[in-house]
CSV table of C-alpha atoms in Angstrom, one decimal:
chain,number,residue,atom,x,y,z
A,1,MET,CA,16.7,-17.7,-6.0
A,2,LYS,CA,19.0,-15.0,-5.3
A,3,PRO,CA,18.2,-12.5,-2.4
A,4,LYS,CA,18.7,-9.7,-5.1
A,5,ILE,CA,15.7,-10.6,-7.0
A,6,PHE,CA,13.4,-10.3,-4.0
A,7,ILE,CA,15.1,-7.1,-3.0
A,8,GLY,CA,14.8,-5.9,-6.6
A,9,MET,CA,10.9,-6.8,-6.3
A,10,ALA,CA,10.6,-4.8,-3.1
A,11,ILE,CA,12.2,-1.8,-4.5
A,12,LYS,CA,10.1,-2.0,-7.6
A,13,ALA,CA,7.2,-2.1,-5.7
A,14,TRP,CA,8.2,1.1,-3.9
A,15,ASP,CA,9.1,2.7,-7.0
A,16,ILE,CA,5.8,2.0,-8.4
A,17,GLN,CA,4.0,3.9,-5.4
A,18,ILE,CA,6.5,6.8,-5.3
A,19,GLY,CA,6.1,7.2,-9.0
A,20,ARG,CA,2.3,7.4,-8.8
A,21,ALA,CA,2.5,9.8,-5.9
A,22,ASP,CA,5.3,11.9,-7.9
A,23,LYS,CA,2.7,12.2,-10.7
A,24,PHE,CA,-0.1,13.3,-8.6
A,25,PHE,CA,2.2,15.8,-7.0
A,26,ASN,CA,3.5,17.2,-10.3
A,27,SER,CA,0.1,17.7,-11.7
A,28,LEU,CA,-0.9,20.3,-9.4
A,29,ASP,CA,0.1,24.0,-9.0
A,30,ASP,CA,1.6,25.1,-5.7
A,31,ASP,CA,-1.7,26.9,-4.8
A,32,ALA,CA,-3.7,23.7,-5.2
A,33,TYR,CA,-1.8,22.1,-2.4
A,34,LEU,CA,-3.6,24.1,0.2
A,35,ASN,CA,-6.8,22.3,-0.8
A,36,GLU,CA,-8.2,19.6,1.4
A,37,ILE,CA,-8.3,16.0,0.0
A,38,ALA,CA,-12.0,16.0,1.1
A,39,PRO,CA,-13.9,18.4,3.3
A,40,GLY,CA,-12.6,18.7,6.6
A,41,LYS,CA,-9.5,16.2,6.1
A,42,ASN,CA,-6.0,16.8,5.8
A,43,ARG,CA,-4.6,19.2,3.0
A,44,ILE,CA,-2.4,18.0,0.3
A,45,VAL,CA,0.4,20.0,1.7
A,46,TYR,CA,0.3,18.0,4.9
A,47,LEU,CA,0.1,14.7,3.2
A,48,LEU,CA,3.3,15.8,1.0
A,49,GLY,CA,5.3,16.9,4.1
A,50,HIS,CA,4.2,13.7,6.1
A,51,LEU,CA,5.2,11.4,3.3
A,52,ILE,CA,8.7,13.2,2.9
A,53,ALA,CA,9.1,12.9,6.9
A,54,VAL,CA,8.1,9.4,7.2
A,55,ASN,CA,10.2,8.2,4.1
A,56,ASP,CA,13.2,10.0,5.2
A,57,ASN,CA,13.2,8.2,8.6
A,58,MET,CA,14.3,5.2,6.7
A,59,ILE,CA,17.6,6.7,6.6
A,60,ALA,CA,17.8,6.5,10.3
A,61,LEU,CA,16.2,3.1,10.8
A,62,PHE,CA,18.5,1.6,8.2
A,63,SER,CA,21.7,3.3,9.7
A,64,LEU,CA,22.5,4.9,6.5
A,65,GLY,CA,23.5,8.2,8.1
A,66,ASN,CA,21.9,11.5,9.4
A,67,ARG,CA,18.2,12.3,8.3
A,68,SER,CA,17.8,15.0,5.8
A,69,TYR,CA,14.5,16.3,6.9
A,70,ALA,CA,14.0,15.5,10.5
A,71,GLU,CA,13.0,18.9,11.2
A,72,LEU,CA,9.6,18.2,9.4
A,73,ASP,CA,8.6,15.6,11.9
A,74,ASP,CA,7.2,18.1,14.4
A,75,ALA,CA,4.5,19.7,12.0
A,76,PHE,CA,3.6,16.6,9.8
A,77,VAL,CA,4.1,13.4,11.9
A,78,LYS,CA,3.9,14.3,15.3
A,79,LYS,CA,1.1,16.9,15.0
A,80,PRO,CA,-2.1,16.7,12.9
A,81,ASP,CA,-2.6,19.2,10.0
A,82,ARG,CA,-3.3,23.0,11.1
A,83,SER,CA,-1.2,22.6,14.3
A,84,GLY,CA,0.0,26.1,14.0
A,85,LEU,CA,3.6,24.8,13.6
A,86,PRO,CA,5.8,26.4,11.1
A,87,MET,CA,5.8,24.6,7.7
A,88,PRO,CA,8.1,25.4,4.9
A,89,ASP,CA,6.3,26.7,1.8
A,90,VAL,CA,4.8,24.3,-1.0
A,91,ALA,CA,7.9,25.1,-3.5
A,92,THR,CA,10.4,24.2,-0.9
A,93,LEU,CA,8.3,21.0,0.1
A,94,ARG,CA,8.3,20.1,-3.4
A,95,GLN,CA,12.0,20.3,-3.7
A,96,TYR,CA,12.5,18.2,-0.8
A,97,TRP,CA,10.0,15.4,-2.1
A,98,LYS,CA,12.1,15.3,-5.2
A,99,LYS,CA,15.5,15.2,-3.5
A,100,SER,CA,14.2,12.8,-1.0
A,101,ASN,CA,13.3,10.4,-3.6
A,102,GLU,CA,16.3,10.5,-5.4
A,103,GLN,CA,18.4,10.0,-2.1
A,104,LEU,CA,16.5,7.0,-0.9
A,105,SER,CA,16.7,5.4,-4.5
A,106,SER,CA,20.6,5.9,-4.3
A,107,PHE,CA,20.6,4.6,-0.8
A,108,PHE,CA,18.6,1.6,-1.8
A,109,ALA,CA,20.6,0.7,-4.6
A,110,GLY,CA,23.7,0.7,-2.7
A,111,MET,CA,22.5,-1.6,0.1
A,112,THR,CA,23.7,-5.1,0.4
A,113,ALA,CA,21.6,-8.1,0.9
A,114,GLU,CA,23.0,-8.4,4.3
A,115,GLN,CA,21.9,-4.9,5.1
A,116,TRP,CA,18.3,-5.4,4.0
A,117,PHE,CA,17.8,-8.6,5.7
A,118,GLY,CA,19.7,-7.2,9.0
A,119,LYS,CA,17.8,-5.9,11.9
A,120,HIS,CA,16.7,-2.1,11.7
A,121,THR,CA,17.8,0.3,14.4
A,122,SER,CA,14.6,-0.1,16.7
A,123,MET,CA,15.2,-3.8,17.3
A,124,THR,CA,17.5,-5.7,19.0
A,125,GLU,CA,19.5,-8.9,18.0
A,126,GLU,CA,17.2,-11.2,19.9
A,127,ASP,CA,14.1,-9.8,18.0
A,128,LEU,CA,15.6,-10.6,14.9
A,129,ILE,CA,16.3,-14.2,15.9
A,130,LYS,CA,12.9,-14.7,17.1
A,131,GLU,CA,11.3,-12.9,14.0
A,132,PRO,CA,13.8,-13.0,10.8
A,133,THR,CA,11.1,-11.4,8.9
A,134,ARG,CA,11.4,-8.2,10.7
A,135,ASN,CA,14.1,-6.7,8.9
A,136,LYS,CA,14.9,-3.6,6.8
A,137,LEU,CA,13.3,-5.0,3.7
A,138,SER,CA,10.1,-5.4,5.7
A,139,VAL,CA,10.2,-1.9,6.8
A,140,LEU,CA,10.4,-1.1,3.1
A,141,LEU,CA,7.3,-3.3,2.4
A,142,ASN,CA,5.5,-1.3,5.1
A,143,ARG,CA,6.5,2.1,3.9
A,144,THR,CA,5.4,1.3,0.5
A,145,SER,CA,1.9,0.4,1.6
A,146,HIS,CA,2.0,3.6,3.8
A,147,VAL,CA,2.6,5.6,0.5
A,148,ALA,CA,-0.1,3.6,-1.1
A,149,TYR,CA,-2.6,4.5,1.9
A,150,HIS,CA,-2.1,8.4,1.5
A,151,LEU,CA,-2.1,8.1,-2.5
A,152,GLY,CA,-5.7,6.5,-2.1
A,153,GLN,CA,-6.7,9.7,-0.2
A,154,LEU,CA,-4.8,12.0,-2.6
A,155,ALA,CA,-6.6,10.4,-5.4
A,156,LEU,CA,-9.8,11.5,-3.8
A,157,PHE,CA,-9.0,15.0,-4.7
A,158,ARG,CA,-7.8,14.4,-8.2
A,159,ALA,CA,-11.0,12.6,-8.9
A,160,GLY,CA,-12.7,15.6,-7.6
A,161,VAL,CA,-11.0,18.2,-10.3
A,162,GLU,CA,-11.2,16.0,-13.4
B,1,MET,CA,18.9,-16.4,2.7
B,2,LYS,CA,15.9,-18.9,2.1
B,3,PRO,CA,13.3,-18.0,-0.5
B,4,LYS,CA,10.8,-18.9,2.5
B,5,ILE,CA,11.9,-15.8,4.5
B,6,PHE,CA,10.9,-13.5,1.6
B,7,ILE,CA,7.8,-15.2,0.9
B,8,GLY,CA,7.0,-14.9,4.6
B,9,MET,CA,7.7,-11.2,4.5
B,10,ALA,CA,5.4,-10.6,1.7
B,11,ILE,CA,2.6,-12.7,3.1
B,12,LYS,CA,3.2,-10.7,6.5
B,13,ALA,CA,2.9,-7.5,4.6
B,14,TRP,CA,-0.5,-8.8,3.0
B,15,ASP,CA,-1.7,-9.9,6.3
B,16,ILE,CA,-1.1,-6.5,8.2
B,17,GLN,CA,-3.2,-4.7,5.5
B,18,ILE,CA,-5.9,-7.3,5.4
B,19,GLY,CA,-6.1,-7.2,9.2
B,20,ARG,CA,-6.5,-3.4,9.1
B,21,ALA,CA,-9.2,-3.5,6.4
B,22,ASP,CA,-10.9,-6.2,8.3
B,23,LYS,CA,-10.8,-4.3,11.5
B,24,PHE,CA,-12.3,-1.3,9.7
B,25,PHE,CA,-15.2,-3.4,8.2
B,26,ASN,CA,-15.9,-5.2,11.4
B,27,SER,CA,-16.3,-2.0,13.3
B,28,LEU,CA,-19.5,-1.1,11.1
B,29,ASP,CA,-23.2,-2.1,11.0
B,30,ASP,CA,-24.5,-3.2,7.9
B,31,ASP,CA,-26.5,0.2,7.4
B,32,ALA,CA,-23.2,2.3,7.6
B,33,TYR,CA,-21.6,0.5,4.5
B,34,LEU,CA,-24.1,2.6,2.4
B,35,ASN,CA,-22.4,5.8,3.6
B,36,GLU,CA,-19.8,7.5,1.1
B,37,ILE,CA,-16.3,7.7,2.3
B,38,ALA,CA,-16.3,11.3,1.5
B,39,PRO,CA,-19.0,13.7,-0.2
B,40,GLY,CA,-19.6,12.4,-3.4
B,41,LYS,CA,-17.1,9.6,-3.6
B,42,ASN,CA,-17.5,5.8,-3.4
B,43,ARG,CA,-19.7,4.3,-0.9
B,44,ILE,CA,-18.2,1.8,1.5
B,45,VAL,CA,-20.2,-1.2,0.2
B,46,TYR,CA,-18.4,-0.6,-3.3
B,47,LEU,CA,-15.0,-0.6,-1.7
B,48,LEU,CA,-15.6,-3.9,0.2
B,49,GLY,CA,-17.0,-5.6,-3.1
B,50,HIS,CA,-14.0,-4.0,-5.0
B,51,LEU,CA,-11.6,-5.5,-2.7
B,52,ILE,CA,-13.1,-8.9,-2.7
B,53,ALA,CA,-13.2,-9.0,-6.4
B,54,VAL,CA,-9.8,-7.8,-7.1
B,55,ASN,CA,-8.2,-9.9,-4.3
B,56,ASP,CA,-10.0,-12.9,-5.5
B,57,ASN,CA,-8.6,-12.6,-9.1
B,58,MET,CA,-5.2,-13.6,-7.5
B,59,ILE,CA,-6.8,-17.2,-7.7
B,60,ALA,CA,-6.8,-17.1,-11.6
B,61,LEU,CA,-3.7,-15.1,-12.0
B,62,PHE,CA,-1.8,-17.6,-9.7
B,63,SER,CA,-3.6,-20.6,-11.4
B,64,LEU,CA,-5.0,-21.8,-8.0
B,65,GLY,CA,-8.3,-23.1,-9.7
B,66,ASN,CA,-11.7,-21.4,-10.3
B,67,ARG,CA,-12.2,-17.9,-8.8
B,68,SER,CA,-14.9,-17.9,-6.0
B,69,TYR,CA,-16.4,-14.3,-6.6
B,70,ALA,CA,-15.8,-13.6,-10.2
B,71,GLU,CA,-19.6,-12.4,-10.5
B,72,LEU,CA,-18.6,-9.5,-8.4
B,73,ASP,CA,-16.2,-7.9,-11.1
B,74,ASP,CA,-19.1,-6.5,-13.2
B,75,ALA,CA,-20.4,-4.1,-10.6
B,76,PHE,CA,-17.4,-3.8,-8.6
B,77,VAL,CA,-14.4,-3.6,-11.0
B,78,LYS,CA,-15.6,-2.9,-14.5
B,79,LYS,CA,-18.4,-0.2,-13.4
B,80,PRO,CA,-17.8,2.5,-11.0
B,81,ASP,CA,-20.3,2.7,-7.9
B,82,ARG,CA,-24.0,3.5,-8.3
B,83,SER,CA,-23.8,1.5,-12.0
B,84,GLY,CA,-27.3,0.4,-11.4
B,85,LEU,CA,-25.8,-3.3,-11.7
B,86,PRO,CA,-27.1,-5.7,-9.0
B,87,MET,CA,-24.9,-6.2,-5.9
B,88,PRO,CA,-25.1,-8.8,-3.2
B,89,ASP,CA,-26.6,-7.1,0.3
B,90,VAL,CA,-24.0,-6.1,2.7
B,91,ALA,CA,-24.5,-9.1,4.9
B,92,THR,CA,-23.7,-11.4,2.1
B,93,LEU,CA,-20.6,-9.3,1.2
B,94,ARG,CA,-19.3,-9.4,4.5
B,95,GLN,CA,-19.5,-12.9,4.3
B,96,TYR,CA,-17.7,-13.1,1.1
B,97,TRP,CA,-14.9,-10.9,2.5
B,98,LYS,CA,-14.3,-13.2,5.4
B,99,LYS,CA,-14.3,-16.5,3.5
B,100,SER,CA,-12.1,-14.7,0.6
B,101,ASN,CA,-9.5,-13.8,3.2
B,102,GLU,CA,-9.5,-17.4,4.9
B,103,GLN,CA,-9.3,-19.1,1.2
B,104,LEU,CA,-6.5,-16.8,0.0
B,105,SER,CA,-4.4,-17.3,3.3
B,106,SER,CA,-4.9,-21.0,3.0
B,107,PHE,CA,-3.9,-20.8,-0.8
B,108,PHE,CA,-0.8,-18.7,-0.1
B,109,ALA,CA,0.3,-20.9,2.7
B,110,GLY,CA,0.4,-23.8,0.5
B,111,MET,CA,2.2,-22.3,-2.3
B,112,THR,CA,5.8,-23.4,-3.0
B,113,ALA,CA,8.8,-21.2,-3.7
B,114,GLU,CA,8.7,-22.3,-7.2
B,115,GLN,CA,5.1,-21.4,-7.5
B,116,TRP,CA,5.6,-17.9,-6.1
B,117,PHE,CA,8.8,-17.1,-8.2
B,118,GLY,CA,7.2,-18.5,-11.3
B,119,LYS,CA,5.2,-16.3,-13.9
B,120,HIS,CA,1.4,-15.4,-13.6
B,121,THR,CA,-1.2,-16.3,-16.0
B,122,SER,CA,-0.9,-13.0,-18.0
B,123,MET,CA,2.7,-13.1,-18.8
B,124,THR,CA,4.6,-15.5,-21.3
B,125,GLU,CA,7.8,-17.5,-20.4
B,126,GLU,CA,9.7,-15.0,-22.3
B,127,ASP,CA,8.3,-12.1,-20.1
B,128,LEU,CA,9.7,-13.8,-17.1
B,129,ILE,CA,13.3,-14.4,-18.6
B,130,LYS,CA,13.3,-10.6,-19.3
B,131,GLU,CA,11.9,-9.5,-16.1
B,132,PRO,CA,12.2,-12.1,-13.4
B,133,THR,CA,10.9,-9.8,-10.8
B,134,ARG,CA,7.4,-9.9,-12.6
B,135,ASN,CA,6.2,-13.0,-10.7
B,136,LYS,CA,3.3,-13.9,-8.6
B,137,LEU,CA,5.0,-12.7,-5.5
B,138,SER,CA,5.3,-9.3,-7.3
B,139,VAL,CA,1.5,-9.4,-7.8
B,140,LEU,CA,1.1,-10.1,-4.1
B,141,LEU,CA,3.3,-7.0,-3.4
B,142,ASN,CA,1.0,-4.8,-5.6
B,143,ARG,CA,-2.3,-6.2,-4.4
B,144,THR,CA,-1.1,-5.3,-0.9
B,145,SER,CA,-0.6,-1.8,-1.9
B,146,HIS,CA,-3.9,-1.8,-3.5
B,147,VAL,CA,-5.5,-2.7,-0.3
B,148,ALA,CA,-3.8,0.1,1.5
B,149,TYR,CA,-4.6,2.4,-1.1
B,150,HIS,CA,-8.3,2.1,-0.5
B,151,LEU,CA,-7.8,1.5,3.1
B,152,GLY,CA,-6.6,5.3,3.4
B,153,GLN,CA,-9.9,6.2,1.7
B,154,LEU,CA,-12.0,4.3,4.1
B,155,ALA,CA,-10.2,5.7,7.0
B,156,LEU,CA,-11.5,9.1,6.0
B,157,PHE,CA,-15.0,7.7,6.9
B,158,ARG,CA,-13.8,6.4,10.2
B,159,ALA,CA,-12.0,9.4,11.1
B,160,GLY,CA,-15.5,11.4,10.4
B,161,VAL,CA,-17.4,9.3,12.7
B,162,GLU,CA,-15.1,9.2,15.6
């Protein structure tokens, strides 16, 4: 069994969730992003910015270079929705989402097995020896679940308009 | 890189989502399960039965024997919530959830790398040759995202009571 097959499986699982989220986001007009997913809950625009920021953070965790959208962390990760912090407009966020997915796919495709199975930047070498499953690929698996988690919430809105 | 490490990573990702769902379900009294996750949406009891049934189906897909809770498919998978079909009571479903997770963990721990990377029962040998990433372990990755998807919805209820 070659590591490439497992890496391919993890990337495919990621692509499935991103593809579903992309389909959801593409189905809406810009105005619709200001709706809440359910009464009193996060707005769609917040979840879009949140996913971009959290996904973008893999660039840093995987030592692939500088992040592209680190400026979104304040309004979309560190703070809850409606914090009053400035947010880019919906059209800009939609562009970021598209570009971020393209950038991450390109990075993932170029990573070697040694990179995927190596430690990520918030771990020490000792951590990896103790727990060899805590590597970059495991971060991708967890980020995949994170996309799915919020997609389940977004789907509540979609179900509401159908 | 040994296949055991990949398999361990996928099982760990599963365990993380199941652990979070378990924590959520354990935090509620039986009565609370009749609440909707958001106005007009699925009830918590439906999502509990749905997760048990969908997870249990891995026993069949992985050729591990007879399913334990196939009778839940009608009310919790084939039909939406409030179909009028009979449902076990909440206390019984909570027992099923606990036992199902124990049973699946035990099955997963006993599966060999050959089993994990082999085809599942709804595929042909030719399918696997064409797409080697479509194996049992990929089913586990997708089922992990499925748990996360509904956990995101359940969390809306939890956020509502906190």
